[in-house]
Short mmCIF file of C-alpha atoms and ligand atoms in Angstrom, two decimals:
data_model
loop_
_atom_site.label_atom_id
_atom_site.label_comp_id
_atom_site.label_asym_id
_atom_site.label_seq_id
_atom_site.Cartn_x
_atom_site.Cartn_y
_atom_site.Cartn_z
CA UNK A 1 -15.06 -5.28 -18.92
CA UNK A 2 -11.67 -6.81 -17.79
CA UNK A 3 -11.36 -6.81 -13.94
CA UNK A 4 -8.14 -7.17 -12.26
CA UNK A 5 -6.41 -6.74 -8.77
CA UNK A 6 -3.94 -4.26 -7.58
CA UNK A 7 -2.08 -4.78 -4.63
CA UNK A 8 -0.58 -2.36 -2.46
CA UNK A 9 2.31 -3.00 -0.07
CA UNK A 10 4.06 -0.64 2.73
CA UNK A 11 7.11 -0.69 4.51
CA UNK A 12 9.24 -3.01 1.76
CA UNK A 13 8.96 0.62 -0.40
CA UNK A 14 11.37 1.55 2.16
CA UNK A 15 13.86 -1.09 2.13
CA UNK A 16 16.07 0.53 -0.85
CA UNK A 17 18.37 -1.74 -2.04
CA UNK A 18 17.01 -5.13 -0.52
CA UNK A 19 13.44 -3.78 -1.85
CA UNK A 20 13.55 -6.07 -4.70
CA UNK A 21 13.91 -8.91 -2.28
CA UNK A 22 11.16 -8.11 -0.41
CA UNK A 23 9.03 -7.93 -3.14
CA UNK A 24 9.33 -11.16 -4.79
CA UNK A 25 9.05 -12.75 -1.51
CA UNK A 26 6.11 -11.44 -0.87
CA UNK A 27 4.84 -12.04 -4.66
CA UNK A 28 6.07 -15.97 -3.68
CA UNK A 29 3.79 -15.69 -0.43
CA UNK A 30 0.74 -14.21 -2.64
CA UNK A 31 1.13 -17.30 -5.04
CA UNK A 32 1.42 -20.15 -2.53
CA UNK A 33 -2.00 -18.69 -0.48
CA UNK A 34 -3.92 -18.41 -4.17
CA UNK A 35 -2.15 -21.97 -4.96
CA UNK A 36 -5.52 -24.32 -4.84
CA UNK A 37 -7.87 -21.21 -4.83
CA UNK A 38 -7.79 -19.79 -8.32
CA UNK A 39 -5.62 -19.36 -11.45
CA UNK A 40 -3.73 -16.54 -11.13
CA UNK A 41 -0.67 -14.42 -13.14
CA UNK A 42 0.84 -12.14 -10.68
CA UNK A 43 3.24 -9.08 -11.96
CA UNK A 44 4.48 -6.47 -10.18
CA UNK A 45 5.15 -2.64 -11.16
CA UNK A 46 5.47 0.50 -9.90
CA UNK A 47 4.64 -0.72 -6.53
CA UNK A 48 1.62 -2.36 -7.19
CA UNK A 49 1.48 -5.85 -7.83
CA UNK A 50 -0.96 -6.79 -10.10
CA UNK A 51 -3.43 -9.75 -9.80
CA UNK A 52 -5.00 -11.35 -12.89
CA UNK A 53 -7.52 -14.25 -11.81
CA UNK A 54 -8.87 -16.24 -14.99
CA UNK A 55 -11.78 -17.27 -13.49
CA UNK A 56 -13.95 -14.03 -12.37
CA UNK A 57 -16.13 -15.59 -10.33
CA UNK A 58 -13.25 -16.53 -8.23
CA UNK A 59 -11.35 -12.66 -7.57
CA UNK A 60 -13.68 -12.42 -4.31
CA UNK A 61 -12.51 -15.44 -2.87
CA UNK A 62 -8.86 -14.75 -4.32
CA UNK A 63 -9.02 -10.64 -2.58
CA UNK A 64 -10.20 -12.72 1.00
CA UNK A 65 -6.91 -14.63 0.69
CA UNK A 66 -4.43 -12.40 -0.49
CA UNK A 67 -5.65 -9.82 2.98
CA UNK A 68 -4.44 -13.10 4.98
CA UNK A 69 -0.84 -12.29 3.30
CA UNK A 70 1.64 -10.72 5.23
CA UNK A 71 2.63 -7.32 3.73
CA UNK A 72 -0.13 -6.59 2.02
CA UNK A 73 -1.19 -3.17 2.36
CA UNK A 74 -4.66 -3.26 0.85
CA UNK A 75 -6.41 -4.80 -2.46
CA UNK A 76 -8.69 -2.81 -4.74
CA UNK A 77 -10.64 -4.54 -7.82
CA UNK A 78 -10.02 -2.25 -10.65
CA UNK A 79 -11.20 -2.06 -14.69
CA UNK A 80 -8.10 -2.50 -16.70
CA UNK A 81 -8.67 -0.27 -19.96
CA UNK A 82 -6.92 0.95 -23.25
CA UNK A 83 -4.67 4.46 -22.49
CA UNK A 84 -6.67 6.87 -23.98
CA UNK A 85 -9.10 9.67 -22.54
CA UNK A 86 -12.75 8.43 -24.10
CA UNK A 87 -12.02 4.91 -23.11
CA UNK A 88 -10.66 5.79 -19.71
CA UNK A 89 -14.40 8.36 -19.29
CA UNK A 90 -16.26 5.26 -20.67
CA UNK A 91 -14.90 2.83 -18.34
CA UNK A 92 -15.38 5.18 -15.06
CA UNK A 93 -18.78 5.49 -16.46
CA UNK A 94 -19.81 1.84 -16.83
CA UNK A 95 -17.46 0.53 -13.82
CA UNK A 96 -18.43 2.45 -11.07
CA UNK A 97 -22.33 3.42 -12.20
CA UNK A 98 -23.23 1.59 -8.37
CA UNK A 99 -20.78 4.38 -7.19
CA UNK A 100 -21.73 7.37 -8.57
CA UNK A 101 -25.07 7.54 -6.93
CA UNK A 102 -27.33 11.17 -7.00
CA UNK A 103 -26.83 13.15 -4.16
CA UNK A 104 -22.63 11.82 -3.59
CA UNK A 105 -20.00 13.94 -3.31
CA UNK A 106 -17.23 12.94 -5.42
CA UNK A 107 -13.97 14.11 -7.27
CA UNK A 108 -11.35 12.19 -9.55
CA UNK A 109 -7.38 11.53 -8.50
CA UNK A 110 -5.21 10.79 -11.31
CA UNK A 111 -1.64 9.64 -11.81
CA UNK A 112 0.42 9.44 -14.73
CA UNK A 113 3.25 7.05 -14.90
CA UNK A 114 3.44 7.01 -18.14
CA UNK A 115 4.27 10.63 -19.30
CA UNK A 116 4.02 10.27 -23.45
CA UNK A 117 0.49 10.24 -22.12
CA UNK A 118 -0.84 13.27 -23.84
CA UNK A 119 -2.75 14.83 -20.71
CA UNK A 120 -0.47 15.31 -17.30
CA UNK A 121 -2.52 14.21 -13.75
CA UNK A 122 -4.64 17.56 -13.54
CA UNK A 123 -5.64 17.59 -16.73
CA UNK A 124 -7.05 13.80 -16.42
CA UNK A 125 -8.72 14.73 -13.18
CA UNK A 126 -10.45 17.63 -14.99
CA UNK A 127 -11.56 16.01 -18.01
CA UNK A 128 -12.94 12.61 -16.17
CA UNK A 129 -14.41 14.59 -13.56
CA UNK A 130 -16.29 16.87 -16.11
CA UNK A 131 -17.43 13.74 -18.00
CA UNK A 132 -19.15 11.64 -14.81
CA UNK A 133 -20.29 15.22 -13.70
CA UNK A 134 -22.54 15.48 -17.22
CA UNK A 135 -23.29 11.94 -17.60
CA UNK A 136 -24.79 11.12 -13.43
CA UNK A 137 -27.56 13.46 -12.44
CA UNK A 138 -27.33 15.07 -9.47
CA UNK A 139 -22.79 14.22 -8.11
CA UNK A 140 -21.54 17.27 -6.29
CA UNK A 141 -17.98 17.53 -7.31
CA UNK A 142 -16.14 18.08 -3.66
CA UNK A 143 -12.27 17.81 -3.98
CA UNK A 144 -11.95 17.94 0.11
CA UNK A 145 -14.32 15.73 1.30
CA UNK A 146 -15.43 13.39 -1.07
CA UNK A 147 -17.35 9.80 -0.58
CA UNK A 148 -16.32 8.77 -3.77
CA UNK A 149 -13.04 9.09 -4.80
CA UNK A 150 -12.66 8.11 -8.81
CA UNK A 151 -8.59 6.60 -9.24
CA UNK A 152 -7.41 7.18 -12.81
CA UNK A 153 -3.68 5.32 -13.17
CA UNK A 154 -2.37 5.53 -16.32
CA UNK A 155 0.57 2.83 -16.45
CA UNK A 156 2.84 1.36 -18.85
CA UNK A 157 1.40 -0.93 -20.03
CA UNK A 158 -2.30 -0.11 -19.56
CA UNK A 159 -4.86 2.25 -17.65
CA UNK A 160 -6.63 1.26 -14.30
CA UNK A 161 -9.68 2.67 -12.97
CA UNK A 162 -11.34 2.15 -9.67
CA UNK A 163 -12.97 3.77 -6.66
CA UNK A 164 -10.69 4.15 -3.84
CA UNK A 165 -13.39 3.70 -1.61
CA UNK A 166 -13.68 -0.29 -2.17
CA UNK A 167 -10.41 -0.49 -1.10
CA UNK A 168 -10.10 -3.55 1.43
CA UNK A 169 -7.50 -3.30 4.33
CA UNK A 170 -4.87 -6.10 4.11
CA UNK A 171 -2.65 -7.14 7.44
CA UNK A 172 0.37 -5.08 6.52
CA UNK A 173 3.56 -6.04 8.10
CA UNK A 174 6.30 -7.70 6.35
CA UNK A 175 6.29 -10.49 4.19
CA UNK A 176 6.96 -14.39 5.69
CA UNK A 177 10.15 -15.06 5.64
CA UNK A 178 11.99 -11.84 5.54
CA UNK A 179 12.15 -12.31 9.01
CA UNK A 180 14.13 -14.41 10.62
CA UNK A 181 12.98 -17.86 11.96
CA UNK A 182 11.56 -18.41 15.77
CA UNK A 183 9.95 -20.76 17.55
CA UNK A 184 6.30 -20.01 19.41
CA UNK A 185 5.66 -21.77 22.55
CA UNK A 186 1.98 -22.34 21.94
CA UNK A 187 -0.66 -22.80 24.58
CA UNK A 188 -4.32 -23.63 24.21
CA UNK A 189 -4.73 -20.49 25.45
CA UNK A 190 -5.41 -16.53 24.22
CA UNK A 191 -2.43 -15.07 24.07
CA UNK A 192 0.09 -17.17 22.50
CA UNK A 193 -1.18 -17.71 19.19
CA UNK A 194 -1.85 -13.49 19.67
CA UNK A 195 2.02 -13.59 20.07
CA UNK A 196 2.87 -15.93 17.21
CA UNK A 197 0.86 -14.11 14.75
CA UNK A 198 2.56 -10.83 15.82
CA UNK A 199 5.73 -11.78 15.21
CA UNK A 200 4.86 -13.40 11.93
CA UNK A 201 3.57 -10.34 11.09
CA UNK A 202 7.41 -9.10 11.17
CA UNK A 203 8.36 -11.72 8.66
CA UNK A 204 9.53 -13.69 11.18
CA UNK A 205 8.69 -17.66 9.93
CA UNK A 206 7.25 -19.54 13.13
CA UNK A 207 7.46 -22.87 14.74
CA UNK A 208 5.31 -23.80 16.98
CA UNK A 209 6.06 -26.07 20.60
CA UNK A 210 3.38 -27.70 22.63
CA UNK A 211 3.80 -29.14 26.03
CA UNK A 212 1.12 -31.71 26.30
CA UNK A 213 0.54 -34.36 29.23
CA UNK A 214 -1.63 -36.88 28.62
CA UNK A 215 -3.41 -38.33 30.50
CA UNK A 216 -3.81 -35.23 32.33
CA UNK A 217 -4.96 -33.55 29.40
CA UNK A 218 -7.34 -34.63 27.15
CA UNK A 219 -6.74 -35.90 23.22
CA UNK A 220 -9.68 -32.65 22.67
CA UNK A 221 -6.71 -30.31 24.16
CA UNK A 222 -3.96 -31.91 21.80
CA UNK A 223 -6.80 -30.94 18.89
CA UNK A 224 -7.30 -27.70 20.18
CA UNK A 225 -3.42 -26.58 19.49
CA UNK A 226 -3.64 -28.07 16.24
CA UNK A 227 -6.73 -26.54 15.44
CA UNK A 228 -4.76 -23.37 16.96
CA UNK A 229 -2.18 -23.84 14.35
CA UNK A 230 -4.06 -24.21 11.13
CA UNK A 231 -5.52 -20.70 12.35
CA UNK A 232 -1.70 -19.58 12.34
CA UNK A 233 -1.14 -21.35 8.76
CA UNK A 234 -3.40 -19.36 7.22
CA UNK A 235 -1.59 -16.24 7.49
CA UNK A 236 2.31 -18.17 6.98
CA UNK A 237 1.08 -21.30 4.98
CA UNK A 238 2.26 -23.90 7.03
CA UNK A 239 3.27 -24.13 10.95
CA UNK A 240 5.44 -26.88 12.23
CA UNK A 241 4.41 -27.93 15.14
CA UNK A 242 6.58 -29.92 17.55
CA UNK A 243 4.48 -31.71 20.57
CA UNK A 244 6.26 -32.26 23.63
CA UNK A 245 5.25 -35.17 25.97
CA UNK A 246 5.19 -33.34 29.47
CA UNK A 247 3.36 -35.30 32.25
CA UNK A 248 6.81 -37.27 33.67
CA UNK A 249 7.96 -33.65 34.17
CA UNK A 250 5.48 -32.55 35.97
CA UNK A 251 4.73 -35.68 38.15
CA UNK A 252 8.85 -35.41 38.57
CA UNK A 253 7.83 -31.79 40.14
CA UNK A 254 4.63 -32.52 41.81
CA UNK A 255 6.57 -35.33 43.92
CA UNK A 256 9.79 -33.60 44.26
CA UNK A 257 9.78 -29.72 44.92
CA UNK A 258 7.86 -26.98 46.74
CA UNK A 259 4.98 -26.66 45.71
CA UNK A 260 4.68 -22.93 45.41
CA UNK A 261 7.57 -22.67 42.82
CA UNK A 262 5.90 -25.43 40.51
CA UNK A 263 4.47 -23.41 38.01
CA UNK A 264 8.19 -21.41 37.73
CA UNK A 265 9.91 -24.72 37.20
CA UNK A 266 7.39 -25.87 34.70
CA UNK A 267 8.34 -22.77 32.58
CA UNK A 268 11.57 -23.15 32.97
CA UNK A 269 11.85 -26.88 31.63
CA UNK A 270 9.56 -25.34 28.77
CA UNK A 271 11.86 -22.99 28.13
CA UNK A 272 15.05 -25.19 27.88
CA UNK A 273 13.39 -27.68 25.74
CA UNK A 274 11.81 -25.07 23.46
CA UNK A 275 15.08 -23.75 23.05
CA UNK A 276 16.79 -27.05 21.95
CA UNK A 277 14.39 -27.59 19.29
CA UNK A 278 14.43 -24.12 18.24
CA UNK A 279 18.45 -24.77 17.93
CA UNK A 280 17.35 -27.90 16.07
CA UNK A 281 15.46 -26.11 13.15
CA UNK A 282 17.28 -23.11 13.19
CA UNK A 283 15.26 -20.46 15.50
CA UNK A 284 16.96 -17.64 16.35
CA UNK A 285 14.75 -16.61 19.12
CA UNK A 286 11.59 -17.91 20.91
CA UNK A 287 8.28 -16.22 21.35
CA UNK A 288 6.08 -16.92 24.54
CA UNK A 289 2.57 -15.05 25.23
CA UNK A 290 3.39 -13.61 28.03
CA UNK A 291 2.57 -10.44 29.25
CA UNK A 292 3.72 -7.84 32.04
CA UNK A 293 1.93 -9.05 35.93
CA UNK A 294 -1.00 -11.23 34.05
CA UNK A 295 -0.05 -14.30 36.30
CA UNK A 296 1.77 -14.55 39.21
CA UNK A 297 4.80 -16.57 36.79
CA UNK A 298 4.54 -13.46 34.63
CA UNK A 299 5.97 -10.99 36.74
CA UNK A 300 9.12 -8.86 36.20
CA UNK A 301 10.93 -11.28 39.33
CA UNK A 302 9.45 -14.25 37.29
CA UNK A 303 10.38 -13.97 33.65
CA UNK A 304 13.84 -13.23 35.36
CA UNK A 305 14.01 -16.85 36.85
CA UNK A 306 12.40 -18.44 33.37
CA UNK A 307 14.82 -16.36 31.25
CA UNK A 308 18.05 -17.97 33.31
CA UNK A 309 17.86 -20.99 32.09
CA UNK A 310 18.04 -20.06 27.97
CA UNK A 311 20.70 -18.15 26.22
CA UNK A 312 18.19 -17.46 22.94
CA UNK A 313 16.36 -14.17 23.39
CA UNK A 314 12.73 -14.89 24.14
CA UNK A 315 10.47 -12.32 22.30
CA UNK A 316 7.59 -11.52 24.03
CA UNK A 317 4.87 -9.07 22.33
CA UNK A 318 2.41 -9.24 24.17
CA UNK A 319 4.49 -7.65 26.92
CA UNK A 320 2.67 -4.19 27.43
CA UNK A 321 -0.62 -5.61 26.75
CA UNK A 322 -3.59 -5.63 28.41
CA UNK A 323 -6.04 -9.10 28.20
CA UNK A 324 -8.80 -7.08 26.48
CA UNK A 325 -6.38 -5.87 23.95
CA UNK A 326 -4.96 -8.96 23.46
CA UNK A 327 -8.62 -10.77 23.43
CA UNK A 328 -9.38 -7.53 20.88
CA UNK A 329 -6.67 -9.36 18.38
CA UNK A 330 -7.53 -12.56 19.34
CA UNK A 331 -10.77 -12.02 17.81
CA UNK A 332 -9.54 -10.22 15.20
CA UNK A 333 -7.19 -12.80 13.81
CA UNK A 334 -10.00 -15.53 14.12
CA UNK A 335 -8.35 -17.76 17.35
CA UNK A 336 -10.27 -16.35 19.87
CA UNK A 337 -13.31 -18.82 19.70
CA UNK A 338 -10.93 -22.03 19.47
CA UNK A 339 -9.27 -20.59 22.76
CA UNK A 340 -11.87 -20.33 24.98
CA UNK A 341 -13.00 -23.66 24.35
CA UNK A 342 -12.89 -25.31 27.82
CA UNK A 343 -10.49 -28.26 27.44
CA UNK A 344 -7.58 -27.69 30.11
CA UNK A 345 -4.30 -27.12 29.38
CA UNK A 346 -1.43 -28.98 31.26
CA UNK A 347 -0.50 -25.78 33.18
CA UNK A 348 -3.77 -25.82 34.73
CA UNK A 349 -4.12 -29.16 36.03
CA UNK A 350 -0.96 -28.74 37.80
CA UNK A 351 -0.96 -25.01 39.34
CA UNK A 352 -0.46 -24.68 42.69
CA UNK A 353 -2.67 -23.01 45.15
CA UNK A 354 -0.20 -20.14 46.22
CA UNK A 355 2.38 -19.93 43.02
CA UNK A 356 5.21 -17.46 44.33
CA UNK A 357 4.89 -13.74 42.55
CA UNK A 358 8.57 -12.69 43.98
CA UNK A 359 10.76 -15.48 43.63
CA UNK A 360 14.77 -15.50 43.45
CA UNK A 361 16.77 -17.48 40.94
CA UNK A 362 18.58 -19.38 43.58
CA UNK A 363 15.69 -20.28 45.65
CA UNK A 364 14.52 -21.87 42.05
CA UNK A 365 17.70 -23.39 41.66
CA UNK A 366 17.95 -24.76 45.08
CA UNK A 367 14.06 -26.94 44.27
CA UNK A 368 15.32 -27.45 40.68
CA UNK A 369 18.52 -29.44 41.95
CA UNK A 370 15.82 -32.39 43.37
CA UNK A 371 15.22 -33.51 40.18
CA UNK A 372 17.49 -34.58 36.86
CA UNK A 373 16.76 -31.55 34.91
CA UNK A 374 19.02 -32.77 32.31
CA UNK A 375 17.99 -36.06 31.98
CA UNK A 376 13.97 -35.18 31.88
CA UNK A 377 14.64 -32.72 29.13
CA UNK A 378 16.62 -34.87 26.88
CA UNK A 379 13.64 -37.79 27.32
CA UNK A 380 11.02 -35.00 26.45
CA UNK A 381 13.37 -34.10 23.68
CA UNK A 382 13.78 -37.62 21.92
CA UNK A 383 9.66 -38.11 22.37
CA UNK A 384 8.70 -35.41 20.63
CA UNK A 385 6.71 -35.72 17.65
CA UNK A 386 6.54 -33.43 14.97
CA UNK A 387 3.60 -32.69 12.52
CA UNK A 388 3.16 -30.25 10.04
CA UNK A 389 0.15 -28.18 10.25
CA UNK A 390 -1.83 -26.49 6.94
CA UNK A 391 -4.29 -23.59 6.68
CA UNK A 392 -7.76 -24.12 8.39
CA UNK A 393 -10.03 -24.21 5.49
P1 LIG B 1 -1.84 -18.46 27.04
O1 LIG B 1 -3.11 -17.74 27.04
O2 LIG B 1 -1.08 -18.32 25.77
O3 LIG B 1 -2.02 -19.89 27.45
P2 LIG B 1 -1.26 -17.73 29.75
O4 LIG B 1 -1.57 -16.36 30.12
O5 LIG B 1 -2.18 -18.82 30.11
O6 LIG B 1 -0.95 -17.78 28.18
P3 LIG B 1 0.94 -19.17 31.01
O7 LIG B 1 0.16 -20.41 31.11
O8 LIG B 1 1.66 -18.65 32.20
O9 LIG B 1 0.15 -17.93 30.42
O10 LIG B 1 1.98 -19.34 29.89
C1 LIG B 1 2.80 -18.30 29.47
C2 LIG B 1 3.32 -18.65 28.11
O11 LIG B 1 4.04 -19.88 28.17
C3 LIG B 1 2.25 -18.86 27.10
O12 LIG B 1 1.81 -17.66 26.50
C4 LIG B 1 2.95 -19.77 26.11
O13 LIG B 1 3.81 -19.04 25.26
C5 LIG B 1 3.78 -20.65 27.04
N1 LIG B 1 3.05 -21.87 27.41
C6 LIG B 1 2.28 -22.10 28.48
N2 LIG B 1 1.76 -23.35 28.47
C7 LIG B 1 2.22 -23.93 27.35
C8 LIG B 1 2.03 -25.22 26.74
N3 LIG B 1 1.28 -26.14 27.28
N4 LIG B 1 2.66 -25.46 25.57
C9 LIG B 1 3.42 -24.51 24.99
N5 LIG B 1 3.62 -23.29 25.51
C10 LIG B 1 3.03 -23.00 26.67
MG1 LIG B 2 -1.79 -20.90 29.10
#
């Protein structure tokens, strides 16, 4: 029996006229994920996108992928079979005989896109159902509340069976790419990878920055943001990943300014620089993890004082979040473990006992204008090394 995948996707049905854009983006997304997992041929009709993988043994390990895929709606393994009624009832009989158990309550849903096909939707419904009904003992036909739900799609080109049931979920969202570009600031931490993949999930293709002060921070941290990233990569197939030398910024702080607004200045020199390299490759916005009163630099009077200093609109959706929703995604997107792992990050060597939760821009200003903001961020600029980071195996 030939097994196959269909694909469903969501919102690019709506995009009318830039729909068929959408689509073979996201058909170019599907290929690159499956690109050293299986041999596949990928088509796309109807709004279904069709997934034949040579190798059989391999359309598990092909469906786990292809849910990492932006824009995918969900994946069903179905039995491909000729267009007519007795092969349709014998496929439904062999396929799903581990589905059609005694005792389920079941019914049949059938489409017809292809209307020379001698019996309309009801009709298929009717006959199918009255077949498995007189070849399982014991199915109780229930057309409101079944467990087993029987999907008949006669095609163009061929007729697709499968139980709607083994449907898996994908991500949804919108494919990479149809986005827009931005770059992530990316901590060690929980929420900005949470943040990154959010706004991937928009299409949006990501970049990621990483402020990083060695010796203060350990070679483990530097691994940890990698590691971070390849997480990231699996859902956009490669992250970028820019890593800014930090520690002559901060010791520039430390030794110059108040200490209460060191954590504020911090930001805003990762700000600036973030937003040169985003300029660099093309960003149009950058995405932080920050979220509404979670730290005393993350109030409203805060993210004021860090937003000065960029003209690039800073995304930020975690804004309305609260931690154990955030950890909730966290988890869900597989960073979560990586981020609690203990190795400090270089805001935390350097906060300050009593960080100011109501500060003013020009009080800012006035401990910014000891140092040469200018200067430190074009040095931080020039040292930055880039890497490219793939998918975590
Ligand atoms: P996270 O859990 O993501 O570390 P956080 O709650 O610890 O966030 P902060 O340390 O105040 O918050 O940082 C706020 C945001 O600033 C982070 O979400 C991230 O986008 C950015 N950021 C903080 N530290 C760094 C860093 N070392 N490198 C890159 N970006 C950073
Ligand atoms: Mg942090």
């Amino acid at each position: 029996m030939k097994e196959i995948l269909l694909v469903k996707y969501g919102e690019i049905i709506l995009k009318g006229g830039n729909r068929s854009r959408f689509e073979k983006t996201l058909i170019e997304n599907m290929s690159n994920a499956l690109k050293n997992v299986a041999e596949t041929k990928i088509t796309v009709a109807q709004a279904t996108v069709y997934v034949d993988v040579s190798d059989a043994e391999k359309i598990d390990l092909v469906t786990e992928r292809l849910a990492k895929v932006f824009g995918v709606v969900s994946i069903v393994k179905a039995s491909v079979c000729e267009k007519t009624i007795e092969s349709i009832e014998n496929t439904a009989k062999a396929y799903l005989k581990d589905d059609l158990i005694s005792g389920k309550r079941f019914k049949v849903e059938a489409k017809r896109s292809d209307k020379t096909f001698p019996l309309n939707s009801i009709e298929i419904s009717m006959e199918v159902g009255g077949f498995l009904d007189d070849n399982f003992e014991g199915l109780i036909v229930d057309v409101h509340n079944p467990e087993v739900t029987v999907k008949v799609e006669v095609r163009d080109t061929a007729a697709y069976v499968y139980c709607r049931e083994n449907r898996i979920k994908g991500q949804g969202g919108m494919p990479q790419g149809t986005g827009g570009k931005a770059t992530l600031l990316l901590s060690g931490g929980i929420d900005s990878p949470v943040a990154g993949h959010m706004m991937a999930k928009r299409g949006t293709k990501i970049e990621a920055v990483n402020f990083f002060s060695y010796p203060y921070t350990s070679e483990r941290a530097k691994e940890k943001v990698i590691e971070l990233a390849s997480i990231l990569a699996q859902y956009t197939s490669s992250v970028k990943l820019h890593i800014v030398p930090f520690t002559e910024i901060q010791l520039a702080i430390r030794d110059n300014c108040p200490e209460q607004h060191m954590t504020l200045l911090m930001r805003r020199f990762m700000m600036k620089i973030a937003e040169i390299i985003a300029e660099k490759n093309g960003s149009q916005a950058l995405i932080t993890g920050e979220s509404a009163g979670q730290v005393a630099s993350q109030t409203l009077a805060a993210l004021n004082v860090t937003n000065a200093v960029v003209k690039m609109p800073v995304l930020r959706p975690l804004i309305g979040m609260d931690k154990t929703e955030i950890i909730e995604r966290a988890e869900k997107i597989g960073t979560f473990e990586t981020s609690i792992l203990p190795y400090e990050d270089c805001c935390t060597v350097f906060t300050p006992k009593n960080p100011t939760t109501q500060p003013t821009l020009s009080k800012i200003e006035k401990s910014e204008s000891h140092l040469d903001f200018d200067g430190l961020v074009k040095k931080a600029v020039d040292e930055t090394e880039t890497v490219i980071i793939y998918p975590k195996k």
